[in-house]
mmCIF file of C-alpha atoms in Angstrom:
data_model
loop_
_atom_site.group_PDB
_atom_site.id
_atom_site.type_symbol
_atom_site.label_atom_id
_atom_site.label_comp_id
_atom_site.label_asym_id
_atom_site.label_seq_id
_atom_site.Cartn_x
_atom_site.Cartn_y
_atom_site.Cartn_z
ATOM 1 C CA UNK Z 224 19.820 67.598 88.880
ATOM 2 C CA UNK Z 225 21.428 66.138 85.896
ATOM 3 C CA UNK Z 226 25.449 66.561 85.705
ATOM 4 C CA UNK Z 227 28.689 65.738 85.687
ATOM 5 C CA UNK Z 228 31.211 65.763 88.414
ATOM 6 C CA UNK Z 229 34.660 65.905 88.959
ATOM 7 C CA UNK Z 230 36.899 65.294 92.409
ATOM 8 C CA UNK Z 231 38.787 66.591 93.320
ATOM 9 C CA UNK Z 232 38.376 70.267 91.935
ATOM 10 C CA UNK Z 233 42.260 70.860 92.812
ATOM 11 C CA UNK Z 234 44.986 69.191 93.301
ATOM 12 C CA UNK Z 235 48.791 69.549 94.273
ATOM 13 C CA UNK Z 236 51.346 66.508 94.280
ATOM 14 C CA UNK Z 237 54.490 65.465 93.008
ATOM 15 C CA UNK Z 238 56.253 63.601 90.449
ATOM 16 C CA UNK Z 239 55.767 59.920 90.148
ATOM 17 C CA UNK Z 240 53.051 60.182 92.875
ATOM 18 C CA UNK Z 241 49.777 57.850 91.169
ATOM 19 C CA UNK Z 242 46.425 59.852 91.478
ATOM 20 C CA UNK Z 243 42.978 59.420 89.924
ATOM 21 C CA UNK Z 244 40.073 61.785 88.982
ATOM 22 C CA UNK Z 245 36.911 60.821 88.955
ATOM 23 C CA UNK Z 246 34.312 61.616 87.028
ATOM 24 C CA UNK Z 247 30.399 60.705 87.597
ATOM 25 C CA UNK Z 248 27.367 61.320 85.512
ATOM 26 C CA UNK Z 249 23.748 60.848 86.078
ATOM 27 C CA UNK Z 250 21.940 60.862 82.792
ATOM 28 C CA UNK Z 251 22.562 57.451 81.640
ATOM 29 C CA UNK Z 252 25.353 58.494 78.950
ATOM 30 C CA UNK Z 253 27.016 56.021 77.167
ATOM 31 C CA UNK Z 254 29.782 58.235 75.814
ATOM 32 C CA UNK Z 255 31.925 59.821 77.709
ATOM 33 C CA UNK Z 256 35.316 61.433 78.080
ATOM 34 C CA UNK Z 257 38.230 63.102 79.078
ATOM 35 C CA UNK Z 258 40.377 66.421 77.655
ATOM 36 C CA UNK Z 259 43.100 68.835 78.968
ATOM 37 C CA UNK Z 260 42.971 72.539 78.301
ATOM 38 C CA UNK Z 261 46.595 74.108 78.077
ATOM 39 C CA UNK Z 262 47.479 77.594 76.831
ATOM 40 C CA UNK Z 263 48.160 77.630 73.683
ATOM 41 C CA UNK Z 264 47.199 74.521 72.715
ATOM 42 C CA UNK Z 265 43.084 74.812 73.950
ATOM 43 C CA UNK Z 266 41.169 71.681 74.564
ATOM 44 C CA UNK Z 267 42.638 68.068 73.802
ATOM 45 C CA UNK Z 268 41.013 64.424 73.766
ATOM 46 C CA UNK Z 269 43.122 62.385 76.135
ATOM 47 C CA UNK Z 270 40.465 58.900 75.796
ATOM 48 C CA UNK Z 271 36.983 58.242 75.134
ATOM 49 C CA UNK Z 272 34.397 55.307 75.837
ATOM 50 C CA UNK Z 273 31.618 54.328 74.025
ATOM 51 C CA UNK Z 274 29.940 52.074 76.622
ATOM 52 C CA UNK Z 275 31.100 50.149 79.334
ATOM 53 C CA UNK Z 276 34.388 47.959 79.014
ATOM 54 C CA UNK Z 277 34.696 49.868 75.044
ATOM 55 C CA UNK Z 278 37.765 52.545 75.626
ATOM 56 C CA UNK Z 279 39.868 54.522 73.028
ATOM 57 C CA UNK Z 280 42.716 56.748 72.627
ATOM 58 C CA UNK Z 281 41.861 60.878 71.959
ATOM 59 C CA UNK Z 282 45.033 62.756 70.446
ATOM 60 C CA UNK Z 283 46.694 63.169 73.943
ATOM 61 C CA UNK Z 284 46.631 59.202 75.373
ATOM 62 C CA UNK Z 285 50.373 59.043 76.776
ATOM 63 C CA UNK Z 286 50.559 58.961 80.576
ATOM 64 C CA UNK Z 287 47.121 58.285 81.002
ATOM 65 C CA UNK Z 288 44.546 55.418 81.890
ATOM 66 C CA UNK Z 289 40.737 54.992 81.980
ATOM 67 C CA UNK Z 290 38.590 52.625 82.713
ATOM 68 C CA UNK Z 291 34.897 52.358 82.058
ATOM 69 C CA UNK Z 292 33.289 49.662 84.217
ATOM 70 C CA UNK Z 293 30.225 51.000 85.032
ATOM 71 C CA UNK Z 294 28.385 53.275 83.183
ATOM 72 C CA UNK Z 295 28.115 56.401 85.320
ATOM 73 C CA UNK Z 296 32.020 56.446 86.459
ATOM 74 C CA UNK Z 297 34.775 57.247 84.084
ATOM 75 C CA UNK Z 298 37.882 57.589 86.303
ATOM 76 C CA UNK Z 299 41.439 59.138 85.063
ATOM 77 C CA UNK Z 300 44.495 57.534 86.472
ATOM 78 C CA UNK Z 301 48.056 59.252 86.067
ATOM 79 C CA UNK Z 302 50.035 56.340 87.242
ATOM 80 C CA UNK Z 303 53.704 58.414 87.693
ATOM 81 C CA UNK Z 304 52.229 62.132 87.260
ATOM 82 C CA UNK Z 305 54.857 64.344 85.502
ATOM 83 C CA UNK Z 306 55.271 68.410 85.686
ATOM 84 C CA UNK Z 307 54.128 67.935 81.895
ATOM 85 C CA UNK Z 308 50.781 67.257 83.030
ATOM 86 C CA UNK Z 309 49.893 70.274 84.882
ATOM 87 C CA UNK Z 310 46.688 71.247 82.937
ATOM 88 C CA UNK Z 311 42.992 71.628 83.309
ATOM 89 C CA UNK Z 312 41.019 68.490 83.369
ATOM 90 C CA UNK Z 313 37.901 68.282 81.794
ATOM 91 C CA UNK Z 314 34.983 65.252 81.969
ATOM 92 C CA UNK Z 315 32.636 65.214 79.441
ATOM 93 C CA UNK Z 316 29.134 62.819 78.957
ATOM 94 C CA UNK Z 317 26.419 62.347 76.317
ATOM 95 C CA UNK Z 318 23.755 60.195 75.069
ATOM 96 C CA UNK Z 319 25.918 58.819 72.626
ATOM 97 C CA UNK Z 320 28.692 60.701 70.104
ATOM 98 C CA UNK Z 321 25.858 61.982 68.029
ATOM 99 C CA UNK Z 322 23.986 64.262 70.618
ATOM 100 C CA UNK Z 323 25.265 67.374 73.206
ATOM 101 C CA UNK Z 324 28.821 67.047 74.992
ATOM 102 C CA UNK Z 325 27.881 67.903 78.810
ATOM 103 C CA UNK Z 326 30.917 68.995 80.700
ATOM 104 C CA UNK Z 327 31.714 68.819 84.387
ATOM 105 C CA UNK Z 328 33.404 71.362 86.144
ATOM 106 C CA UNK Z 329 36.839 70.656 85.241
ATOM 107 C CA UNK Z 330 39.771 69.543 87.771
ATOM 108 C CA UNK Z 331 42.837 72.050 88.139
ATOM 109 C CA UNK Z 332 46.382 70.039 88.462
ATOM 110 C CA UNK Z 333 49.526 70.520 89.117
ATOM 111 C CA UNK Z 334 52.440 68.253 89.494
ATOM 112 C CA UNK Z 335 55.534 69.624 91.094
ATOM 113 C CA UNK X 237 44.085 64.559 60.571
ATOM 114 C CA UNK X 238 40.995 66.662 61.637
ATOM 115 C CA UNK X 239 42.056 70.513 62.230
ATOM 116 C CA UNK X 240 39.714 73.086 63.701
ATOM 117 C CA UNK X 241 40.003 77.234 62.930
ATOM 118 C CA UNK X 242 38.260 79.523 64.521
ATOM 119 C CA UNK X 243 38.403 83.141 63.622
ATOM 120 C CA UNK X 244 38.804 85.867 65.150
ATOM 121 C CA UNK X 245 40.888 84.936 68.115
ATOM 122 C CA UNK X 246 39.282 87.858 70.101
ATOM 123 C CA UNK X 247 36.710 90.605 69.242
ATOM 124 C CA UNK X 248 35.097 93.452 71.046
ATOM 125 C CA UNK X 249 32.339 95.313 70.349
ATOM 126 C CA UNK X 250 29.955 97.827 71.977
ATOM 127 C CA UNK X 251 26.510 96.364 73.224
ATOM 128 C CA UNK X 252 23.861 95.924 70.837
ATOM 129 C CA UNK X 253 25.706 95.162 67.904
ATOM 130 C CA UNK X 254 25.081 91.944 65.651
ATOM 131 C CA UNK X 255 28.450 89.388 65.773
ATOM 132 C CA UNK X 256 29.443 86.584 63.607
ATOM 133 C CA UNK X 257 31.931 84.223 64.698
ATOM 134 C CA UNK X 258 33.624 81.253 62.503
ATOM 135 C CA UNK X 259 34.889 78.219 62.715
ATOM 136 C CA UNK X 260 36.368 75.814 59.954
ATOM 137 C CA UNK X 261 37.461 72.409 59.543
ATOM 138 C CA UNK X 262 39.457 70.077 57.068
ATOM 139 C CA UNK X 263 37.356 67.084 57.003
ATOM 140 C CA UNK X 264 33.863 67.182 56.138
ATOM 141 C CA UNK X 265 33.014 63.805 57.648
ATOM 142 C CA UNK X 266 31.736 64.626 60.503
ATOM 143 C CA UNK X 267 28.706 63.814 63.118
ATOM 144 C CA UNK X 268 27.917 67.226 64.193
ATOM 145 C CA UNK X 269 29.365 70.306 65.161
ATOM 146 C CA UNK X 270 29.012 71.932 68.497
ATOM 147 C CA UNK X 271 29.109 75.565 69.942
ATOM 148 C CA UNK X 272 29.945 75.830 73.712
ATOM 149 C CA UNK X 273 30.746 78.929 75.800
ATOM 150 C CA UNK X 274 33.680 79.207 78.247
ATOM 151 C CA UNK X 275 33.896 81.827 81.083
ATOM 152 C CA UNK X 276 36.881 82.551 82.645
ATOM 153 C CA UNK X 277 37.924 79.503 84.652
ATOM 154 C CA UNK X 278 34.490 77.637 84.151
ATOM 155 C CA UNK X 279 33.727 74.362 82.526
ATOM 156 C CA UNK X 280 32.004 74.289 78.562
ATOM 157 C CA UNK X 281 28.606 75.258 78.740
ATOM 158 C CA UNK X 282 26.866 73.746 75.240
ATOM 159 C CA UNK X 283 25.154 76.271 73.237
ATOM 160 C CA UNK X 284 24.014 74.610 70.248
ATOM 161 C CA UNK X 285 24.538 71.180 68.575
ATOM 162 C CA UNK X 286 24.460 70.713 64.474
ATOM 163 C CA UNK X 287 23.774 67.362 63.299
ATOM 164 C CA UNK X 288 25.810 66.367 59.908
ATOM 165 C CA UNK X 289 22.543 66.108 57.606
ATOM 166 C CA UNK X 290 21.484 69.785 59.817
ATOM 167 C CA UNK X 291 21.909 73.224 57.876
ATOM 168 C CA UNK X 292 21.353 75.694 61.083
ATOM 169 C CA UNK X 293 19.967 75.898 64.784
ATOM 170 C CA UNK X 294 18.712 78.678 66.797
ATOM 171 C CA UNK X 295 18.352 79.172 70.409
ATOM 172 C CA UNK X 296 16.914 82.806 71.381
ATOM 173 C CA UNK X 297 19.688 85.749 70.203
ATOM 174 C CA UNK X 298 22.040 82.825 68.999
ATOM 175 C CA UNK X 299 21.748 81.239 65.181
ATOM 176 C CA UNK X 300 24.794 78.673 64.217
ATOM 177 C CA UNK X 301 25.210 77.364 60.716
ATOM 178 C CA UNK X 302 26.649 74.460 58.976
ATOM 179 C CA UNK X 303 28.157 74.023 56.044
ATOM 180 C CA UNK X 304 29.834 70.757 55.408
ATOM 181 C CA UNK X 305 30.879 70.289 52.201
ATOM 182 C CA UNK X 306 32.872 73.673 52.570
ATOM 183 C CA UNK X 307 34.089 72.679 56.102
ATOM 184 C CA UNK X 308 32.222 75.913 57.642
ATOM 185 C CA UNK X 309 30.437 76.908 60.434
ATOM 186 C CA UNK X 310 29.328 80.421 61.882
ATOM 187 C CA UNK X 311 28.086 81.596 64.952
ATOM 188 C CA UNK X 312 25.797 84.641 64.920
ATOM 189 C CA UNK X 313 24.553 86.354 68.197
ATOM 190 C CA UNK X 314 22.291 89.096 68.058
ATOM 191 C CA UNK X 315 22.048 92.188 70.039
ATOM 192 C CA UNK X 316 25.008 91.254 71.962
ATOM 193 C CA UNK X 317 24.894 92.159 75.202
ATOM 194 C CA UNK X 318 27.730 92.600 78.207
ATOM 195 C CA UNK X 319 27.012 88.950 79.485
ATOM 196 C CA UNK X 320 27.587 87.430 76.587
ATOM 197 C CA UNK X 321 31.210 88.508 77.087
ATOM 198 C CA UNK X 322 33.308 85.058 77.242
ATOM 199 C CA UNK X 323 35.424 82.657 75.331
ATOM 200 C CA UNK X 324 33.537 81.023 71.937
ATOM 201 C CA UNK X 325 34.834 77.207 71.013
ATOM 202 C CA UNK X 326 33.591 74.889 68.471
ATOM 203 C CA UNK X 327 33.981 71.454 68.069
ATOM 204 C CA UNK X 328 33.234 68.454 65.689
ATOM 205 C CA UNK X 329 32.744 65.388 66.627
ATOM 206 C CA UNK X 330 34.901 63.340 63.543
ATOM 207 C CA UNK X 331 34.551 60.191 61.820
ATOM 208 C CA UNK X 332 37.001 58.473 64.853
ATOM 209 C CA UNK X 333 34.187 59.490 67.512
ATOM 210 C CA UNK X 334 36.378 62.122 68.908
ATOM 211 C CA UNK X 335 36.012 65.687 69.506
ATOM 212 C CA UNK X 336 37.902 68.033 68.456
ATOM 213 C CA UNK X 337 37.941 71.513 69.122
ATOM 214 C CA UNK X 338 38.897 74.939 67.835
ATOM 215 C CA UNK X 339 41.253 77.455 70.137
ATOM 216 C CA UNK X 340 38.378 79.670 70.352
ATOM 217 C CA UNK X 341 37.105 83.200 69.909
ATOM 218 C CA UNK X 342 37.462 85.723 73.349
ATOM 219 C CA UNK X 343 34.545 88.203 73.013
ATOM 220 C CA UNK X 344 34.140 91.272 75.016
ATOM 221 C CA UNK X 345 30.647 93.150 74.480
ATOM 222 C CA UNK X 346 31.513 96.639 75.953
ATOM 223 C CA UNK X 347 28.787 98.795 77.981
#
Protein backbone atom coordinates (compact mmCIF):
# COMPACT_ATOMS: atom_id res chain seq x y z
CA UNK A 1 0.00 0.00 0.00
CA UNK A 2 1.45 3.27 -0.92
CA UNK A 3 2.01 5.85 2.15
CA UNK A 4 3.59 7.76 4.39
CA UNK A 5 4.51 7.09 7.92
CA UNK A 6 5.28 8.72 10.91
CA UNK A 7 6.82 7.27 14.49
CA UNK A 8 6.14 7.75 16.81
CA UNK A 9 2.34 8.81 16.66
CA UNK A 10 2.83 10.47 20.30
CA UNK A 11 5.16 11.61 22.22
CA UNK A 12 5.87 13.13 25.79
CA UNK A 13 9.42 14.49 26.94
CA UNK A 14 11.05 17.33 28.31
CA UNK A 15 12.97 20.33 27.65
CA UNK A 16 16.36 20.07 26.12
CA UNK A 17 15.76 16.28 25.72
CA UNK A 18 17.00 15.56 21.60
CA UNK A 19 14.29 13.42 19.76
CA UNK A 20 13.68 12.57 16.10
CA UNK A 21 10.58 11.72 13.96
CA UNK A 22 10.73 9.79 11.27
CA UNK A 23 9.10 9.82 8.37
CA UNK A 24 9.08 6.97 5.48
CA UNK A 25 7.50 6.86 2.10
CA UNK A 26 7.13 4.22 -0.45
CA UNK A 27 6.29 5.76 -3.77
CA UNK A 28 9.59 6.87 -4.88
CA UNK A 29 8.96 10.74 -4.06
CA UNK A 30 11.54 13.03 -4.50
CA UNK A 31 9.93 15.89 -2.60
CA UNK A 32 9.15 15.74 0.58
CA UNK A 33 8.47 17.56 3.81
CA UNK A 34 7.70 18.60 7.07
CA UNK A 35 4.86 21.21 8.75
CA UNK A 36 3.36 21.92 12.24
CA UNK A 37 -0.31 22.58 12.74
CA UNK A 38 -0.96 25.02 15.79
CA UNK A 39 -4.24 26.74 16.65
CA UNK A 40 -4.48 29.66 15.33
CA UNK A 41 -1.83 29.69 13.20
CA UNK A 42 -2.98 26.25 10.86
CA UNK A 43 -0.36 24.44 8.93
CA UNK A 44 3.38 25.73 8.64
CA UNK A 45 6.49 24.59 6.41
CA UNK A 46 9.24 23.84 8.87
CA UNK A 47 11.91 22.33 5.72
CA UNK A 48 11.61 20.74 2.50
CA UNK A 49 13.88 18.47 0.16
CA UNK A 50 13.93 18.20 -3.29
CA UNK A 51 15.99 14.99 -3.64
CA UNK A 52 18.44 13.41 -1.67
CA UNK A 53 21.32 15.52 0.07
CA UNK A 54 19.09 18.98 -1.53
CA UNK A 55 17.34 20.50 1.86
CA UNK A 56 15.65 23.94 2.46
CA UNK A 57 14.16 26.09 4.99
CA UNK A 58 9.90 26.34 5.05
CA UNK A 59 8.69 29.55 7.07
CA UNK A 60 9.11 27.78 10.51
CA UNK A 61 13.08 26.37 10.25
CA UNK A 62 14.32 27.48 13.89
CA UNK A 63 14.89 24.55 16.25
CA UNK A 64 14.74 22.12 13.70
CA UNK A 65 16.97 19.71 11.49
CA UNK A 66 16.46 17.33 8.53
CA UNK A 67 18.29 15.33 6.69
CA UNK A 68 17.57 13.63 3.42
CA UNK A 69 20.02 10.79 2.75
CA UNK A 70 18.08 8.38 1.25
CA UNK A 71 15.22 8.89 -0.64
CA UNK A 72 12.39 7.19 1.25
CA UNK A 73 13.44 8.62 4.91
CA UNK A 74 13.07 12.21 5.82
CA UNK A 75 13.76 12.31 9.59
CA UNK A 76 13.00 15.52 11.98
CA UNK A 77 15.46 16.13 14.72
CA UNK A 78 14.63 18.68 17.65
CA UNK A 79 18.06 18.77 19.08
CA UNK A 80 17.02 20.72 22.70
CA UNK A 81 13.03 20.39 22.31
CA UNK A 82 11.34 23.49 23.86
CA UNK A 83 7.55 23.81 25.37
CA UNK A 84 7.28 26.13 22.14
CA UNK A 85 7.24 23.18 20.07
CA UNK A 86 4.34 21.34 21.29
CA UNK A 87 2.39 21.03 17.96
CA UNK A 88 1.16 18.54 15.46
CA UNK A 89 3.70 17.14 13.16
CA UNK A 90 2.95 16.52 9.79
CA UNK A 91 5.17 14.47 6.87
CA UNK A 92 4.33 15.08 3.58
CA UNK A 93 5.72 13.24 -0.02
CA UNK A 94 5.20 13.70 -3.77
CA UNK A 95 6.47 12.98 -7.11
CA UNK A 96 8.04 16.15 -7.27
CA UNK A 97 6.62 19.93 -6.14
CA UNK A 98 4.44 19.97 -9.18
CA UNK A 99 2.09 16.90 -8.48
CA UNK A 100 -0.28 15.77 -5.15
CA UNK A 101 1.11 16.46 -1.47
CA UNK A 102 0.51 12.89 0.29
CA UNK A 103 0.42 13.26 4.01
CA UNK A 104 1.22 10.78 6.75
CA UNK A 105 -0.61 10.52 9.75
CA UNK A 106 0.81 13.26 11.65
CA UNK A 107 2.90 12.93 15.08
CA UNK A 108 1.28 14.61 18.30
CA UNK A 109 4.12 16.36 20.66
CA UNK A 110 4.51 17.75 23.57
CA UNK A 111 7.45 19.07 25.41
CA UNK A 112 7.08 19.71 29.08
CA UNK B 1 5.57 36.98 1.01
CA UNK B 2 2.91 34.39 -0.16
CA UNK B 3 -0.47 34.77 2.03
CA UNK B 4 -3.35 32.33 1.79
CA UNK B 5 -7.36 33.35 2.66
CA UNK B 6 -9.80 31.16 2.88
CA UNK B 7 -13.35 32.17 3.42
CA UNK B 8 -15.70 31.34 5.36
CA UNK B 9 -13.94 30.16 8.44
CA UNK B 10 -16.92 27.78 9.17
CA UNK B 11 -20.29 27.08 7.43
CA UNK B 12 -23.22 24.83 8.02
CA UNK B 13 -25.77 23.84 6.00
CA UNK B 14 -28.58 21.25 5.82
CA UNK B 15 -27.87 18.11 3.53
CA UNK B 16 -28.38 18.41 -0.01
CA UNK B 17 -27.54 21.82 -0.54
CA UNK B 18 -24.86 23.06 -3.20
CA UNK B 19 -21.56 24.84 -1.24
CA UNK B 20 -18.87 27.01 -2.50
CA UNK B 21 -15.86 27.50 -0.59
CA UNK B 22 -12.84 30.10 -1.38
CA UNK B 23 -9.59 30.52 -1.10
CA UNK B 24 -7.23 33.48 -2.24
CA UNK B 25 -3.73 34.27 -2.56
CA UNK B 26 -1.29 37.31 -3.12
CA UNK B 27 1.07 35.94 -5.55
CA UNK B 28 0.01 34.55 -8.70
CA UNK B 29 3.23 32.65 -9.36
CA UNK B 30 2.46 29.65 -8.43
CA UNK B 31 2.81 25.70 -9.42
CA UNK B 32 -0.54 24.56 -8.48
CA UNK B 33 -3.04 24.82 -5.98
CA UNK B 34 -4.30 22.03 -3.85
CA UNK B 35 -7.60 21.14 -1.96
CA UNK B 36 -7.21 18.64 0.97
CA UNK B 37 -9.75 17.62 3.64
CA UNK B 38 -9.01 17.44 7.39
CA UNK B 39 -11.15 15.44 9.93
CA UNK B 40 -10.93 16.02 13.32
CA UNK B 41 -7.51 14.87 14.49
CA UNK B 42 -6.61 13.11 11.07
CA UNK B 43 -3.84 13.78 8.66
CA UNK B 44 -4.66 15.91 4.99
CA UNK B 45 -6.40 13.79 2.76
CA UNK B 46 -5.78 15.46 -1.03
CA UNK B 47 -8.87 16.18 -2.84
CA UNK B 48 -7.90 17.79 -5.92
CA UNK B 49 -4.67 19.25 -7.42
CA UNK B 50 -4.72 22.46 -10.02
CA UNK B 51 -1.80 22.80 -12.13
CA UNK B 52 -0.74 26.67 -12.84
CA UNK B 53 -1.56 26.54 -16.75
CA UNK B 54 -5.10 24.35 -15.28
CA UNK B 55 -8.53 26.34 -15.18
CA UNK B 56 -10.67 23.58 -13.06
CA UNK B 57 -10.77 19.81 -11.88
CA UNK B 58 -13.52 17.60 -10.91
CA UNK B 59 -13.66 14.53 -8.93
CA UNK B 60 -17.40 13.09 -8.48
CA UNK B 61 -19.69 15.85 -6.28
CA UNK B 62 -16.44 18.06 -5.97
CA UNK B 63 -15.43 20.85 -8.87
CA UNK B 64 -12.32 23.30 -7.80
CA UNK B 65 -11.37 26.28 -9.89
CA UNK B 66 -8.43 28.37 -10.59
CA UNK B 67 -7.98 31.59 -11.29
CA UNK B 68 -4.50 32.92 -11.25
CA UNK B 69 -4.17 36.08 -12.47
CA UNK B 70 -6.89 37.17 -9.83
CA UNK B 71 -5.22 35.02 -7.09
CA UNK B 72 -8.61 32.85 -6.74
CA UNK B 73 -9.68 29.61 -6.19
CA UNK B 74 -13.17 27.98 -5.25
CA UNK B 75 -14.24 24.85 -4.07
CA UNK B 76 -17.74 23.67 -5.03
CA UNK B 77 -19.31 20.40 -3.59
CA UNK B 78 -22.52 19.31 -4.66
CA UNK B 79 -25.32 17.75 -2.86
CA UNK B 80 -23.47 17.94 0.28
CA UNK B 81 -23.99 15.33 2.35
CA UNK B 82 -23.37 14.65 6.40
CA UNK B 83 -19.88 13.00 5.63
CA UNK B 84 -18.62 15.57 3.96
CA UNK B 85 -18.71 17.40 7.30
CA UNK B 86 -14.85 18.34 8.08
CA UNK B 87 -12.25 21.00 7.92
CA UNK B 88 -11.54 22.49 4.05
CA UNK B 89 -7.65 23.80 3.48
CA UNK B 90 -6.02 24.96 0.41
CA UNK B 91 -2.67 25.32 -0.44
CA UNK B 92 -0.25 26.61 -3.21
CA UNK B 93 2.69 25.40 -3.85
CA UNK B 94 4.83 29.04 -4.57
CA UNK B 95 7.58 30.03 -6.69
CA UNK B 96 10.19 28.98 -3.49
CA UNK B 97 8.83 25.23 -3.80
CA UNK B 98 7.00 25.57 -0.60
CA UNK B 99 3.55 25.07 0.42
CA UNK B 100 1.63 27.17 1.87
CA UNK B 101 -1.63 26.85 3.22
CA UNK B 102 -4.85 28.64 4.10
CA UNK B 103 -6.42 28.35 7.92
CA UNK B 104 -9.23 26.58 6.45
CA UNK B 105 -12.99 26.37 6.15
CA UNK B 106 -14.93 23.97 9.13
CA UNK B 107 -18.07 22.63 7.36
CA UNK B 108 -20.89 20.96 9.05
CA UNK B 109 -23.62 19.40 6.57
CA UNK B 110 -26.59 18.94 9.03
CA UNK B 111 -29.10 15.81 8.72
Amino acid sequence: EAQVTQNPRYLITVTGKKLTVTCSQNMNHEYMSWYRQDPGLGLRQIYYSMNVEVTDKGDVPEGYKVSRKEKRNFPLILESPSPNQTSLYFCASGTDYEETQYFGPGTRLLVL
Amino acid sequence: KQEVTQIPAALSVPEGENLVLNCSFTDSAIYNLQWFRQDPGKGLTSLLLIQSSQREQTSGRLNASLDKSSGRSTLYIAASQPGDSATYLCAVMDSSYKLIFGSGTRLLVRP
